PDB file of C-alpha atoms in Angstrom:
ATOM      1  CA  VAL A  49       0.000   0.000   0.000  1.00 57.00           C
ATOM      2  CA  ASN A  50       1.310   3.387  -0.954  1.00 80.00           C
ATOM      3  CA  VAL A  51       0.853   5.386   2.259  1.00 82.00           C
ATOM      4  CA  ALA A  52       1.075   8.729   0.451  1.00 83.00           C
ATOM      5  CA  ASN A  53      -1.964   7.725  -1.651  1.00 84.00           C
ATOM      6  CA  GLU A  54      -3.859   6.754   1.479  1.00 86.00           C
ATOM      7  CA  ILE A  55      -3.108  10.144   3.040  1.00 87.00           C
ATOM      8  CA  LEU A  56      -4.455  11.856  -0.073  1.00 88.00           C
ATOM      9  CA  GLN A  57      -7.586   9.675   0.081  1.00 88.00           C
ATOM     10  CA  PHE A  58      -8.255  10.723   3.682  1.00 90.00           C
ATOM     11  CA  ARG A  59      -7.899  14.380   2.652  1.00 90.00           C
ATOM     12  CA  THR A  60     -10.414  14.304  -0.213  1.00 91.00           C
ATOM     13  CA  LYS A  61     -13.282  16.739  -0.005  1.00 93.00           C
ATOM     14  CA  THR A  62     -15.761  14.106  -1.222  1.00 93.00           C
ATOM     15  CA  LEU A  63     -14.939  11.855   1.721  1.00 94.00           C
ATOM     16  CA  MET A  64     -15.240  14.703   4.241  1.00 95.00           C
ATOM     17  CA  ARG A  65     -18.525  15.929   2.726  1.00 95.00           C
ATOM     18  CA  GLU A  66     -19.975  12.456   3.258  1.00 95.00           C
ATOM     19  CA  VAL A  67     -18.731  12.431   6.867  1.00 96.00           C
ATOM     20  CA  VAL A  68     -20.251  15.856   7.636  1.00 95.00           C
ATOM     21  CA  SER A  69     -23.508  14.861   5.965  1.00 94.00           C
ATOM     22  CA  ARG A  70     -23.850  11.586   7.884  1.00 95.00           C
ATOM     23  CA  LEU A  71     -23.134  13.234  11.233  1.00 95.00           C
ATOM     24  CA  ASN A  72     -25.221  16.356  10.499  1.00 93.00           C
ATOM     25  CA  ALA A  73     -22.099  18.216  11.599  1.00 93.00           C
ATOM     26  CA  GLU A  74     -23.083  21.215   9.491  1.00 94.00           C
ATOM     27  CA  ILE A  75     -25.593  22.114  12.218  1.00 94.00           C
ATOM     28  CA  SER A  76     -24.105  23.693  15.335  1.00 95.00           C
ATOM     29  CA  TYR A  77     -25.828  24.030  18.732  1.00 95.00           C
ATOM     30  CA  LYS A  78     -24.334  26.647  21.051  1.00 96.00           C
ATOM     31  CA  LEU A  79     -25.229  27.825  24.524  1.00 94.00           C
ATOM     32  CA  LYS A  80     -24.239  31.321  25.638  1.00 91.00           C
ATOM     33  CA  ASP A  81     -22.088  31.336  28.759  1.00 90.00           C
ATOM     34  CA  GLY A  82     -21.140  34.887  29.708  1.00 88.00           C
ATOM     35  CA  PHE A  83     -19.374  36.417  26.717  1.00 90.00           C
ATOM     36  CA  ARG A  84     -18.715  33.177  24.890  1.00 92.00           C
ATOM     37  CA  TYR A  85     -20.706  30.396  23.296  1.00 92.00           C
ATOM     38  CA  ASN A  86     -20.079  26.758  24.226  1.00 93.00           C
ATOM     39  CA  GLU A  87     -20.680  24.035  21.655  1.00 93.00           C
ATOM     40  CA  LEU A  88     -23.278  21.496  22.834  1.00 93.00           C
ATOM     41  CA  TYR A  89     -22.951  19.105  19.857  1.00 91.00           C
ATOM     42  CA  ASN A  90     -24.800  15.929  20.858  1.00 89.00           C
ATOM     43  CA  ARG A  91     -25.628  17.186  24.384  1.00 91.00           C
ATOM     44  CA  ALA A  92     -28.274  19.598  23.064  1.00 92.00           C
ATOM     45  CA  PRO A  93     -31.819  18.912  24.313  1.00 93.00           C
ATOM     46  CA  PHE A  94     -33.093  18.763  20.727  1.00 93.00           C
ATOM     47  CA  ALA A  95     -31.945  18.127  17.192  1.00 93.00           C
ATOM     48  CA  ILE A  96     -33.111  20.076  14.170  1.00 94.00           C
ATOM     49  CA  ARG A  97     -33.319  18.698  10.639  1.00 93.00           C
ATOM     50  CA  PHE A  98     -34.092  20.631   7.480  1.00 91.00           C
ATOM     51  CA  PRO A  99     -34.939  17.919   4.896  1.00 89.00           C
ATOM     52  CA  ASP A 100     -35.611  20.455   2.104  1.00 87.00           C
ATOM     53  CA  ALA A 101     -32.750  22.881   2.808  1.00 86.00           C
ATOM     54  CA  LEU A 102     -30.084  23.141   0.166  1.00 88.00           C
ATOM     55  CA  PRO A 103     -26.745  21.651   1.256  1.00 88.00           C
ATOM     56  CA  GLU A 104     -25.025  25.001   0.716  1.00 92.00           C
ATOM     57  CA  SER A 105     -27.552  27.106   2.628  1.00 91.00           C
ATOM     58  CA  TYR A 106     -26.515  29.151   5.652  1.00 93.00           C
ATOM     59  CA  PHE A 107     -28.818  30.478   8.355  1.00 93.00           C
ATOM     60  CA  THR A 108     -29.011  31.077  12.082  1.00 94.00           C
ATOM     61  CA  LEU A 109     -31.854  30.700  14.538  1.00 94.00           C
ATOM     62  CA  ASN A 110     -32.530  30.763  18.257  1.00 94.00           C
ATOM     63  CA  VAL A 111     -34.470  27.902  19.781  1.00 94.00           C
ATOM     64  CA  THR A 112     -36.006  28.112  23.250  1.00 94.00           C
ATOM     65  CA  LEU A 113     -37.810  25.145  24.743  1.00 92.00           C
ATOM     66  CA  LYS A 114     -41.142  26.315  26.161  1.00 92.00           C
ATOM     67  CA  SER A 115     -41.870  22.852  27.561  1.00 88.00           C
ATOM     68  CA  PRO A 116     -40.491  19.349  27.013  1.00 84.00           C
ATOM     69  CA  LYS A 117     -42.948  19.059  24.094  1.00 88.00           C
ATOM     70  CA  GLN A 118     -42.848  22.547  22.550  1.00 91.00           C
ATOM     71  CA  ALA A 119     -40.246  25.051  21.353  1.00 93.00           C
ATOM     72  CA  GLU A 120     -40.118  28.602  20.080  1.00 94.00           C
ATOM     73  CA  VAL A 121     -37.931  28.978  16.989  1.00 93.00           C
ATOM     74  CA  THR A 122     -36.766  32.460  15.973  1.00 93.00           C
ATOM     75  CA  PHE A 123     -35.169  32.766  12.534  1.00 91.00           C
ATOM     76  CA  LEU A 124     -32.505  35.477  12.659  1.00 89.00           C
ATOM     77  CA  GLY A 125     -31.576  37.750   9.793  1.00 82.00           C
ATOM     78  CA  ASP A 126     -33.388  40.214   7.551  1.00 77.00           C
ATOM     79  CA  ASN A 127     -36.801  38.600   7.923  1.00 75.00           C
ATOM     80  CA  GLU A 128     -36.815  37.774  11.627  1.00 84.00           C
ATOM     81  CA  LYS A 129     -39.705  35.441  12.239  1.00 87.00           C
ATOM     82  CA  SER A 130     -40.781  33.335  15.229  1.00 90.00           C
ATOM     83  CA  LEU A 131     -42.683  30.061  15.243  1.00 90.00           C
ATOM     84  CA  THR A 132     -43.965  27.901  18.061  1.00 92.00           C
ATOM     85  CA  VAL A 133     -43.528  24.259  17.118  1.00 93.00           C
ATOM     86  CA  ASN A 134     -44.447  20.962  18.702  1.00 93.00           C
ATOM     87  CA  LEU A 135     -41.487  18.619  18.972  1.00 92.00           C
ATOM     88  CA  ASN A 136     -41.452  15.782  16.396  1.00 92.00           C
ATOM     89  CA  ASP A 137     -43.812  17.697  14.065  1.00 92.00           C
ATOM     90  CA  THR A 138     -42.757  18.664  10.556  1.00 92.00           C
ATOM     91  CA  VAL A 139     -43.458  22.375  10.042  1.00 92.00           C
ATOM     92  CA  ALA A 140     -42.910  24.873   7.249  1.00 90.00           C
ATOM     93  CA  SER A 141     -40.131  27.378   7.847  1.00 87.00           C
ATOM     94  CA  PRO A 142     -38.505  30.105   5.747  1.00 86.00           C
ATOM     95  CA  TYR A 143     -35.905  27.455   4.758  1.00 86.00           C
ATOM     96  CA  GLY A 144     -38.296  24.654   3.871  1.00 87.00           C
ATOM     97  CA  LYS A 145     -39.539  21.854   6.072  1.00 92.00           C
ATOM     98  CA  MET A 146     -38.150  21.700   9.590  1.00 92.00           C
ATOM     99  CA  VAL A 147     -38.338  19.025  12.287  1.00 94.00           C
ATOM    100  CA  VAL A 148     -37.323  19.643  15.903  1.00 93.00           C
ATOM    101  CA  THR A 149     -36.905  16.381  17.794  1.00 93.00           C
ATOM    102  CA  PRO A 150     -36.056  15.906  21.463  1.00 92.00           C
ATOM    103  CA  THR A 151     -32.848  14.119  22.402  1.00 90.00           C
ATOM    104  CA  MET A 152     -32.033  12.031  25.436  1.00 89.00           C
ATOM    105  CA  TYR A 153     -30.868  15.246  27.132  1.00 88.00           C
ATOM    106  CA  SER A 154     -34.291  16.870  26.848  1.00 86.00           C
ATOM    107  CA  ASN A 155     -35.743  17.604  30.291  1.00 85.00           C
ATOM    108  CA  ASP A 156     -37.337  20.405  32.302  1.00 87.00           C
ATOM    109  CA  THR A 157     -33.975  22.031  33.144  1.00 89.00           C
ATOM    110  CA  TRP A 158     -33.674  23.225  29.527  1.00 90.00           C
ATOM    111  CA  VAL A 159     -37.064  25.015  29.518  1.00 91.00           C
ATOM    112  CA  GLY A 160     -36.495  28.730  28.919  1.00 92.00           C
ATOM    113  CA  THR A 161     -32.868  28.271  27.799  1.00 92.00           C
ATOM    114  CA  ARG A 162     -32.042  29.865  24.457  1.00 94.00           C
ATOM    115  CA  ILE A 163     -29.774  27.865  22.166  1.00 95.00           C
ATOM    116  CA  LEU A 164     -28.148  29.347  19.082  1.00 96.00           C
ATOM    117  CA  VAL A 165     -28.449  26.981  16.116  1.00 95.00           C
ATOM    118  CA  THR A 166     -26.442  27.610  12.959  1.00 95.00           C
ATOM    119  CA  LYS A 167     -26.747  25.649   9.732  1.00 95.00           C
ATOM    120  CA  PHE A 168     -23.483  26.015   7.791  1.00 95.00           C
ATOM    121  CA  PRO A 169     -22.959  25.153   4.114  1.00 96.00           C
ATOM    122  CA  LEU A 170     -21.885  21.539   3.713  1.00 95.00           C
ATOM    123  CA  SER A 171     -18.826  22.433   1.619  1.00 94.00           C
ATOM    124  CA  TYR A 172     -17.733  25.014   4.217  1.00 95.00           C
ATOM    125  CA  MET A 173     -17.826  22.459   7.040  1.00 95.00           C
ATOM    126  CA  ALA A 174     -16.048  19.853   4.899  1.00 95.00           C
ATOM    127  CA  SER A 175     -13.290  22.399   4.184  1.00 95.00           C
ATOM    128  CA  TYR A 176     -13.180  23.396   7.849  1.00 95.00           C
ATOM    129  CA  TYR A 177     -12.615  19.818   9.001  1.00 95.00           C
ATOM    130  CA  GLN A 178     -10.099  19.186   6.231  1.00 94.00           C
ATOM    131  CA  GLY A 179      -8.124  22.182   7.449  1.00 94.00           C
ATOM    132  CA  MET A 180      -8.317  21.131  11.099  1.00 95.00           C
ATOM    133  CA  MET A 181      -7.313  17.526  10.416  1.00 95.00           C
ATOM    134  CA  GLY A 182      -3.788  16.277  10.857  1.00 93.00           C
ATOM    135  CA  ILE A 183      -2.480  13.103   9.241  1.00 92.00           C
ATOM    136  CA  GLN A 184       0.956  11.902  10.147  1.00 89.00           C
ATOM    137  CA  GLN A 185       2.919   8.819   9.129  1.00 86.00           C
ATOM    138  CA  GLU A 186       4.526   7.384  12.252  1.00 80.00           C
ATOM    139  CA  GLU A 187       7.845   6.475  10.578  1.00 81.00           C
ATOM    140  CA  ASP A 188       9.160   6.830   7.027  1.00 78.00           C
ATOM    141  CA  GLU A 189       8.692   3.167   6.119  1.00 78.00           C
ATOM    142  CA  ALA A 190       5.676   2.494   8.373  1.00 78.00           C
ATOM    143  CA  SER A 191       2.197   1.892   7.003  1.00 80.00           C
ATOM    144  CA  ILE A 192       0.555   3.310  10.144  1.00 86.00           C
ATOM    145  CA  LEU A 193      -1.093   6.737  10.082  1.00 88.00           C
ATOM    146  CA  THR A 194      -2.060   8.915  13.021  1.00 91.00           C
ATOM    147  CA  LEU A 195      -5.200  11.010  12.478  1.00 93.00           C
ATOM    148  CA  SER A 196      -5.996  14.027  14.641  1.00 94.00           C
ATOM    149  CA  LEU A 197      -8.639  16.738  14.530  1.00 95.00           C
ATOM    150  CA  LYS A 198      -8.878  20.098  16.305  1.00 95.00           C
ATOM    151  CA  ASP A 199     -12.411  21.120  17.225  1.00 93.00           C
ATOM    152  CA  SER A 200     -14.265  23.010  19.958  1.00 90.00           C
ATOM    153  CA  SER A 201     -16.086  19.768  20.828  1.00 92.00           C
ATOM    154  CA  PRO A 202     -13.879  16.735  21.602  1.00 92.00           C
ATOM    155  CA  GLU A 203     -16.896  14.429  21.162  1.00 94.00           C
ATOM    156  CA  ARG A 204     -17.589  15.803  17.688  1.00 94.00           C
ATOM    157  CA  ALA A 205     -13.913  15.505  16.732  1.00 95.00           C
ATOM    158  CA  ASP A 206     -13.956  11.870  17.844  1.00 96.00           C
ATOM    159  CA  ASP A 207     -17.169  11.186  15.895  1.00 96.00           C
ATOM    160  CA  VAL A 208     -15.785  12.874  12.767  1.00 96.00           C
ATOM    161  CA  LEU A 209     -12.587  10.796  12.866  1.00 95.00           C
ATOM    162  CA  ASN A 210     -14.484   7.547  13.468  1.00 96.00           C
ATOM    163  CA  MET A 211     -16.945   8.311  10.671  1.00 96.00           C
ATOM    164  CA  LEU A 212     -14.062   9.299   8.371  1.00 95.00           C
ATOM    165  CA  ILE A 213     -12.524   5.842   8.846  1.00 94.00           C
ATOM    166  CA  THR A 214     -15.914   4.168   8.311  1.00 95.00           C
ATOM    167  CA  VAL A 215     -16.613   6.104   5.099  1.00 95.00           C
ATOM    168  CA  TYR A 216     -13.040   5.507   3.889  1.00 93.00           C
ATOM    169  CA  ASN A 217     -13.395   1.732   4.438  1.00 92.00           C
ATOM    170  CA  GLU A 218     -16.771   1.682   2.648  1.00 93.00           C
ATOM    171  CA  ASP A 219     -15.302   3.635  -0.264  1.00 89.00           C
ATOM    172  CA  GLU A 220     -12.335   1.258  -0.575  1.00 85.00           C
ATOM    173  CA  LYS A 221     -14.664  -1.755  -0.446  1.00 88.00           C
ATOM    174  CA  LYS A 222     -16.813  -0.272  -3.243  1.00 85.00           C
ATOM    175  CA  LYS A 223     -13.708   0.310  -5.376  1.00 81.00           C
ATOM    176  CA  LYS A 224     -12.499  -3.286  -4.873  1.00 79.00           C
ATOM    177  CA  ASN A 225     -15.962  -4.661  -5.696  1.00 79.00           C
ATOM    178  CA  GLN A 226     -16.095  -2.541  -8.864  1.00 79.00           C
ATOM    179  CA  VAL A 227     -12.678  -3.844  -9.943  1.00 77.00           C
ATOM    180  CA  ALA A 228     -13.928  -7.421  -9.418  1.00 80.00           C
ATOM    181  CA  VAL A 229     -17.087  -6.746 -11.447  1.00 79.00           C
ATOM    182  CA  ASN A 230     -15.096  -5.117 -14.257  1.00 82.00           C
ATOM    183  CA  THR A 231     -12.657  -8.030 -14.298  1.00 83.00           C
ATOM    184  CA  ALA A 232     -15.502 -10.578 -14.445  1.00 81.00           C
ATOM    185  CA  ASN A 233     -17.168  -8.635 -17.282  1.00 83.00           C
ATOM    186  CA  PHE A 234     -13.899  -8.517 -19.188  1.00 84.00           C
ATOM    187  CA  ILE A 235     -13.323 -12.271 -18.785  1.00 86.00           C
ATOM    188  CA  ASN A 236     -16.878 -13.034 -19.914  1.00 79.00           C
TER     189      ASN A 236
END
């Protein structure tokens, strides 16, 4: 195995886009703490999905749980608009359909807490993670690589690296299967 080729494979934008998409890492959940915002990642009391939103769309909103079953969503920007939504319901928003679902962290302590949610463009987040990722060959002749990732959320960094390896392995398996199919077709 040519290790330099493997390093280039790990750095491809296509691979990282797939990772970000699978983890929904283009959506950020932040809680204001004094003058700074802390990333909640998977510890947020809800998750938001925008099934119709374009992958390259960018928008920001504030979400405040009014109860464990209801939330107020305020879309920030030029056309500031607020909606009260029931959790698990699909509702129309300025960015297409939106679903707010509770997570395992959803409880009464989050009621009244405002969380800043930002949906970044998929290509931006893929580029961000590519830039924050480090790949190092342990020794000149070794076939072992060390992957690292800098991020404000250690849990998200860990998930991104694990998903990167999963997607990489799936991609390599697909390539090997395609070579086998092409070879069989050629022989036939």
